[in-house]
CSV table of C-alpha atoms and ligand atoms in Angstrom, one decimal:
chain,number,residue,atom,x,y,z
A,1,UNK,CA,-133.8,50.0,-32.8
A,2,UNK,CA,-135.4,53.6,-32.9
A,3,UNK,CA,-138.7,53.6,-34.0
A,4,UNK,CA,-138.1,57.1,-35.9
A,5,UNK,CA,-135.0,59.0,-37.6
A,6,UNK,CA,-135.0,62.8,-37.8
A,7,UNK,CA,-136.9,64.1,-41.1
A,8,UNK,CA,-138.3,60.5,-41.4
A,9,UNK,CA,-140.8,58.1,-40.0
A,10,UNK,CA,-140.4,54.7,-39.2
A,11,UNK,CA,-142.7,52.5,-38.1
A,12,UNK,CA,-142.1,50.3,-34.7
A,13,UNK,CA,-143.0,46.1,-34.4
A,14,UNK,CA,-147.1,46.2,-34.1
A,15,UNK,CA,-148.6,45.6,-30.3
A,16,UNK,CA,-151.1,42.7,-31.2
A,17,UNK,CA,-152.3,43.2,-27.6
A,18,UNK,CA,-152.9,46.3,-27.7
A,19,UNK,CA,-156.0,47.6,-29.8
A,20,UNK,CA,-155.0,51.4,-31.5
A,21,UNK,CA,-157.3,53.9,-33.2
A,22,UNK,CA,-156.8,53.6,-36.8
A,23,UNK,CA,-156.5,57.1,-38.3
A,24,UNK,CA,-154.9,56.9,-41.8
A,25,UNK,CA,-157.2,57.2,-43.9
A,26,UNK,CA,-158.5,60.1,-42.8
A,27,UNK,CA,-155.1,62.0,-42.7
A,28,UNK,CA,-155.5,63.7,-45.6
A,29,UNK,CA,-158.7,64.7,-45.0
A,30,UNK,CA,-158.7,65.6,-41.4
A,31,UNK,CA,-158.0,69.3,-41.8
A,32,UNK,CA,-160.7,69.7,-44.5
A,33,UNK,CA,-163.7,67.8,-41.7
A,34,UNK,CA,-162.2,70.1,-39.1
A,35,UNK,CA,-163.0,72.9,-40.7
A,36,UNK,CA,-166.2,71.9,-42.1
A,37,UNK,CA,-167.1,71.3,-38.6
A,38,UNK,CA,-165.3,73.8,-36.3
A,39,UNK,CA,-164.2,76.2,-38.5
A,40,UNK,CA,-161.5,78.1,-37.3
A,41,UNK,CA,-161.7,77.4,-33.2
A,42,UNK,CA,-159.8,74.3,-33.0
A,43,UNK,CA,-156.8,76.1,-34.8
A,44,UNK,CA,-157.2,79.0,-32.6
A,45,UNK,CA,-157.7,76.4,-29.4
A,46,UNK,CA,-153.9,75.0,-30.3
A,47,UNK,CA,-152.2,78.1,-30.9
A,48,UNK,CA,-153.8,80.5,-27.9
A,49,UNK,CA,-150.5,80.1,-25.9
A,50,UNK,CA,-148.2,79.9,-28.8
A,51,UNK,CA,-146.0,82.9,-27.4
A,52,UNK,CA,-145.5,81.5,-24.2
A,53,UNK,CA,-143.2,78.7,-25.3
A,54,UNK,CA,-140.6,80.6,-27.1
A,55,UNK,CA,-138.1,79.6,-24.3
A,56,UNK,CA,-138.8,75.8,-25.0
A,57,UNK,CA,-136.0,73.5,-26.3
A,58,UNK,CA,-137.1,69.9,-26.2
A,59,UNK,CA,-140.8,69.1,-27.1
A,60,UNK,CA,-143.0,66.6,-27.0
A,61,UNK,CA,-146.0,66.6,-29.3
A,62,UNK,CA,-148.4,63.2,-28.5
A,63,UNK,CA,-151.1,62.1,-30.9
A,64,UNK,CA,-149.7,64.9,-33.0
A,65,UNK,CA,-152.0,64.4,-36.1
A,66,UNK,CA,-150.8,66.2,-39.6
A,67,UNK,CA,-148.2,68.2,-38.1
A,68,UNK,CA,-150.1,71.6,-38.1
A,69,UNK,CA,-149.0,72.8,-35.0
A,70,UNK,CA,-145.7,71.2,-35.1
A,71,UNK,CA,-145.3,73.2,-38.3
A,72,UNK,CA,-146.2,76.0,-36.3
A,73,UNK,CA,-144.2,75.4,-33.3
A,74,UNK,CA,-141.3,75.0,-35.4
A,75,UNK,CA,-141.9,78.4,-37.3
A,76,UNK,CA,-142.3,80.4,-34.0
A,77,UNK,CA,-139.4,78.9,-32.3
A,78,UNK,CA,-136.2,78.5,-34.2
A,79,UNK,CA,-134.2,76.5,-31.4
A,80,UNK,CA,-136.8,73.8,-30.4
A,81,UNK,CA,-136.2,70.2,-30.8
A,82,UNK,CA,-139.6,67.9,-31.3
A,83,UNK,CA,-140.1,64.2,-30.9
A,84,UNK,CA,-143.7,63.6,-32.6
A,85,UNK,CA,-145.5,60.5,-31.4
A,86,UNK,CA,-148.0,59.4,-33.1
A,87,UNK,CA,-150.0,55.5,-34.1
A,88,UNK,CA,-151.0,56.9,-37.4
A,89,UNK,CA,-147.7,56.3,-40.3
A,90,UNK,CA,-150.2,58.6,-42.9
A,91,UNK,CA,-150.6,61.5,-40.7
A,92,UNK,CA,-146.5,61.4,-39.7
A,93,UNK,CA,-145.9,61.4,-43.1
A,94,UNK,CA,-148.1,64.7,-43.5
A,95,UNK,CA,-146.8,65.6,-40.6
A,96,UNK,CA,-142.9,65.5,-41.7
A,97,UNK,CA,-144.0,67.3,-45.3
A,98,UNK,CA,-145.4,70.1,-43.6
A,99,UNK,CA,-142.3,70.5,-41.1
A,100,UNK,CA,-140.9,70.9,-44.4
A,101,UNK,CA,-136.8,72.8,-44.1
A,102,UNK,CA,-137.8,72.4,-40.4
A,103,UNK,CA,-138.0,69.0,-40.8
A,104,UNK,CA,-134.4,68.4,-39.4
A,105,UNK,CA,-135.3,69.3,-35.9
A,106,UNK,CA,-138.3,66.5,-36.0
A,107,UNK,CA,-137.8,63.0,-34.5
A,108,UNK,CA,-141.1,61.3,-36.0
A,109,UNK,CA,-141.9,57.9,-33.6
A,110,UNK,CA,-144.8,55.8,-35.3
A,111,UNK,CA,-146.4,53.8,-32.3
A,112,UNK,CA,-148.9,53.7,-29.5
A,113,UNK,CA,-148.1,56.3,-27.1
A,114,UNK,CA,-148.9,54.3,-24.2
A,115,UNK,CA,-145.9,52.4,-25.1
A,116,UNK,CA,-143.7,54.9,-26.0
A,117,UNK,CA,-140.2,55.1,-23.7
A,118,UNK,CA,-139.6,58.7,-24.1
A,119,UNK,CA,-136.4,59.4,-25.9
A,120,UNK,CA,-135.0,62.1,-23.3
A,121,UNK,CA,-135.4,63.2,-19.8
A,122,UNK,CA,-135.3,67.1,-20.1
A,123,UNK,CA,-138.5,67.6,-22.0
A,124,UNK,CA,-139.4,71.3,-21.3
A,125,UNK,CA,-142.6,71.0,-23.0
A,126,UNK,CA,-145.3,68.3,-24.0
A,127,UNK,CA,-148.4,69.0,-26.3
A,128,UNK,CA,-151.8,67.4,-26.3
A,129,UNK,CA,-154.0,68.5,-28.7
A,130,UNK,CA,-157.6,66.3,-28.9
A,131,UNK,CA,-155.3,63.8,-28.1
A,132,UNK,CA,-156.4,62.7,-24.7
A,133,UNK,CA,-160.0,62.4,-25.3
A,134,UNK,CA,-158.4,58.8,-27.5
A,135,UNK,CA,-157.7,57.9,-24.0
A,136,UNK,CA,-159.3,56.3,-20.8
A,137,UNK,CA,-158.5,58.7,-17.3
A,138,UNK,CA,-156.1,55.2,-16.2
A,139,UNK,CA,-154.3,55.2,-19.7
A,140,UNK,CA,-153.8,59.2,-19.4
A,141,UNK,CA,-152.5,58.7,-15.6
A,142,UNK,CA,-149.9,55.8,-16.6
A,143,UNK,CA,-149.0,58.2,-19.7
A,144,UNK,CA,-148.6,61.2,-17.4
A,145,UNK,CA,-146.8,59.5,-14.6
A,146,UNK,CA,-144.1,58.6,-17.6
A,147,UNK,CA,-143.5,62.3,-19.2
A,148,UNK,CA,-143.4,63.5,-15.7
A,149,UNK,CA,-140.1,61.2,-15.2
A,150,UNK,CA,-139.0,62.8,-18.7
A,151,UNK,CA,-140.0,66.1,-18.2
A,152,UNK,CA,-137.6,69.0,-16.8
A,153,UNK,CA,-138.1,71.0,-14.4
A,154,UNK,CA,-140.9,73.5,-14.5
A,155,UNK,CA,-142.0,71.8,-18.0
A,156,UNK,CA,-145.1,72.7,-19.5
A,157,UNK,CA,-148.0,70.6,-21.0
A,158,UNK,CA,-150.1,72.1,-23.3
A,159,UNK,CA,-153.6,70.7,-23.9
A,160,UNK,CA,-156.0,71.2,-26.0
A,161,UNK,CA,-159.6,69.2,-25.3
A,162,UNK,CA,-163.2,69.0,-25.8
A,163,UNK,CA,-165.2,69.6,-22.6
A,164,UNK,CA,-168.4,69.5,-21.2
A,165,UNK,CA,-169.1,72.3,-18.8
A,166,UNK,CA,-171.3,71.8,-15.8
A,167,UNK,CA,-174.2,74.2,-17.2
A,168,UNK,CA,-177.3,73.5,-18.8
A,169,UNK,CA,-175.6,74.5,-22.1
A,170,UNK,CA,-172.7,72.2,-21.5
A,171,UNK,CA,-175.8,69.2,-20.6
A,172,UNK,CA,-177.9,70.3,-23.8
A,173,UNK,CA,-175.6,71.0,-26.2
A,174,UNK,CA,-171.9,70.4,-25.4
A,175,UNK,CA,-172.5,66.8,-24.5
A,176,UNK,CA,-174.9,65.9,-28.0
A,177,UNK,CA,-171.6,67.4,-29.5
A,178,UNK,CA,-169.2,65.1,-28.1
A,179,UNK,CA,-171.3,62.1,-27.9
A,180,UNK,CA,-171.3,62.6,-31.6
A,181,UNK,CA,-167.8,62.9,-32.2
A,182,UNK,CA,-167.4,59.9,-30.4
A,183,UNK,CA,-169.9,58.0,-32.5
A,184,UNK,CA,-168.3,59.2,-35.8
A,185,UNK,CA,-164.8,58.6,-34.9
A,186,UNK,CA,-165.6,55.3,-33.2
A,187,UNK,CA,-167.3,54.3,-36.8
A,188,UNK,CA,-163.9,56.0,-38.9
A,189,UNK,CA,-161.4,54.7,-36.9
A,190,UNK,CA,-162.1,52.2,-34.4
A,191,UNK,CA,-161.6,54.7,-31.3
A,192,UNK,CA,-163.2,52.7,-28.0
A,193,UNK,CA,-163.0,55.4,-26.1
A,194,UNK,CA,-166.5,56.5,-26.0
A,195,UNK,CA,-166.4,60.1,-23.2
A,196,UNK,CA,-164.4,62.2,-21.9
A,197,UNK,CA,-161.8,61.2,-19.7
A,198,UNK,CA,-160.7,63.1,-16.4
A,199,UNK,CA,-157.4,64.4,-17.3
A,200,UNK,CA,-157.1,67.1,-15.1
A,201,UNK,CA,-157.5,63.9,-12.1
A,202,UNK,CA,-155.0,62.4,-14.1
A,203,UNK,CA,-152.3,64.9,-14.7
A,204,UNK,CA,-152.9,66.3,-10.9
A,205,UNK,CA,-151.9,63.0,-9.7
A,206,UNK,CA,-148.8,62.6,-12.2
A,207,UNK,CA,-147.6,66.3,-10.4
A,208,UNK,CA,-148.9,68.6,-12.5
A,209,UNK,CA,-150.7,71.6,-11.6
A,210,UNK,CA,-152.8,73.9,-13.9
A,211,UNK,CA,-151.5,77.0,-14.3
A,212,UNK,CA,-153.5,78.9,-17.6
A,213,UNK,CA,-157.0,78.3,-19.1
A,214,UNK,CA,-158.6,80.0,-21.9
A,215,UNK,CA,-162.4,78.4,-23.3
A,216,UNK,CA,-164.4,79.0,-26.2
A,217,UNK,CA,-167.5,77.9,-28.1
A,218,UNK,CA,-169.0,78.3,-24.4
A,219,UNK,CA,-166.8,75.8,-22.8
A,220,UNK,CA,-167.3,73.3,-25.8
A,221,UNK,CA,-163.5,73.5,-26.5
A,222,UNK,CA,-160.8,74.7,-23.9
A,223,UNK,CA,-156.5,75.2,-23.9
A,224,UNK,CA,-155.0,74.9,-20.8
A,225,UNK,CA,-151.3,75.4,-19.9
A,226,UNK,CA,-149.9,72.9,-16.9
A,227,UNK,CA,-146.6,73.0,-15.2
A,228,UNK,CA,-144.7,70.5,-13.8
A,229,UNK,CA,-144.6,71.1,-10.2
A,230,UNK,CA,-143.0,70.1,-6.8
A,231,UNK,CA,-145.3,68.2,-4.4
A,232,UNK,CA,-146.6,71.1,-2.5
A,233,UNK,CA,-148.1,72.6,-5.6
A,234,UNK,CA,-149.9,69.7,-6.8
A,235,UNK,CA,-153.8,69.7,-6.2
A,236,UNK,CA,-153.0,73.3,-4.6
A,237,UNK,CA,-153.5,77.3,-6.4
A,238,UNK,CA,-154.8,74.4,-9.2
A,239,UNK,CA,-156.9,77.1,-11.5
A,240,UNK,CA,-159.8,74.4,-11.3
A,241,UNK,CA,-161.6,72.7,-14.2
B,1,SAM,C1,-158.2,63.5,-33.0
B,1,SAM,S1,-156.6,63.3,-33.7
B,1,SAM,C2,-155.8,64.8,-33.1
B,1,SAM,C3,-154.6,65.2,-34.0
B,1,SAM,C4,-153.9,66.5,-33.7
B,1,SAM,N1,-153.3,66.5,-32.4
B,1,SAM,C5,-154.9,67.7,-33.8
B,1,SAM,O1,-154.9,68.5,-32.9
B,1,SAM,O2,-155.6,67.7,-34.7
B,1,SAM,C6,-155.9,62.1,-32.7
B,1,SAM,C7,-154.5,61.7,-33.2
B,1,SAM,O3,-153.9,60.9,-32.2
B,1,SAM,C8,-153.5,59.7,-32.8
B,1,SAM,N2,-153.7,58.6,-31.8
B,1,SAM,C9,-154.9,58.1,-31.4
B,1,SAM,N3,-154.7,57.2,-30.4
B,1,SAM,C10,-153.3,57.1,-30.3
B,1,SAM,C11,-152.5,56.3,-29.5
B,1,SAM,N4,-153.0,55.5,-28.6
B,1,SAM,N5,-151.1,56.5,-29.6
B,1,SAM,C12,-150.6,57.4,-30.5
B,1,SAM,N6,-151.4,58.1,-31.3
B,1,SAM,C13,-152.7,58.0,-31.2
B,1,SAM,C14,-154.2,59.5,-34.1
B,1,SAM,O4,-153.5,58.8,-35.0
B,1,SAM,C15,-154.5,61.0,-34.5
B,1,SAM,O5,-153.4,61.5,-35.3
């Protein structure tokens, strides 16, 4: 049975093998610590190449959190379709509330998205936002290799991510930051994951190739803007880490 109906959020048979981040309880307060701690940057991270995905139809959104940006998404682009994948029932819930009228054009899937079968095989665009950094660089790889079997031609994958630039900035400041992220969300939620994967390695090998890159608080948060590619792009014209 689906795990998920449009406008409402099912949850799918629990993986006992399978240890997931817990992030209820802090779904209704997530927005509120974000801001107390990034202010307005992670918001503007998401939403910096918003316009360029007006011709999308069929989205993905992984570890999609509250729904902010699939509110968004939805709001900018009238005719997109979104399957929202997420391990956390309290933040699809949020999620589905915010998409409020919208909320037709949602297919909310409560369940580990290692093990999620994607629905469809045209995807035109998939989201990450501080999604993969829940992940190891081998989960992000298996992930990858399955959207790129779902994903249409030329499909986009937007990410959003913490980062540590190579820099004495990124060694003195950027890391401290992350390493305490980790700490704090390890302690909230049971994360494991405990630094940064290497998800450009991982979406390279899957047949992506990087095609945009914006940074800001130094380097300390980036948006980048991948494109499915054919074999002779991948790892080449790559617009580097
Ligand atoms: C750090 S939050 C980011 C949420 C949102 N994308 C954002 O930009 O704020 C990570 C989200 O991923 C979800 N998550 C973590 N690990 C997951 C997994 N293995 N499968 C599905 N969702 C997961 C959490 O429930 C949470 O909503």
């Amino acid at each position: 049975m689906s795990a998920a109906t449009h406008s409402s959020v099912r949850k799918e048979a629990a993986q006992p093998d399978f240890k997931t981040a817990d992030f209820n309880r802090l779904a209704r307060v997530y927005r509120w610590m974000e801001y107390a701690s990034f202010g307005p940057w992670l918001w503007w991270c998401r939403c910096a190449f918003l316009k360029e995905l007006t011709g999308c139809r069929r989205a993905v959104v992984l570890g999609d959190g509250d729904g902010r940006f699939t509110a968004r998404l939805l709001a900018a682009n009238r005719a997109i379709a979104i399957d929202a994948v997420d391990a956390s029932l309290a933040m699809l819930r949020a999620l589905v509330h915010r998409a409020g009228a919208d909320a037709g054009r949602v297919r909310a899937h409560c369940c580990d998205a290692r093990r999620w079968q994607p629905r469809a095989a045209d995807y035109d665009l998939i989201v990450t936002h501080f999604f993969l950094d829940c992940l190891t660089t081998d989960a992000i790889r298996a992930l990858a290799a399955g959207m790129r079997s779902a994903a249409a031609r030329e499909a986009r994958w937007l990410v959003s991510e913490f980062a540590e630039p190579e820099s004495w900035y990124g060694h003195a400041v950027a890391r401290p930051i992350v390493r305490l992220l980790y700490r704090a969300f390890g302690l909230l939620t049971g994360l494991g994951v405990r630094e940064l994967p290497d998800h450009h390695a991982a979406l390279r090998q899957a047949g992506f190739a990087l095609e945009k890159k914006r940074a800001w608080l130094g380097g300390l948060i980036v948006s980048e803007l991948w494109v499915a590619a054919d074999e002779r792009q991948t790892g080449n014209g790559d617009a580097g880490r």
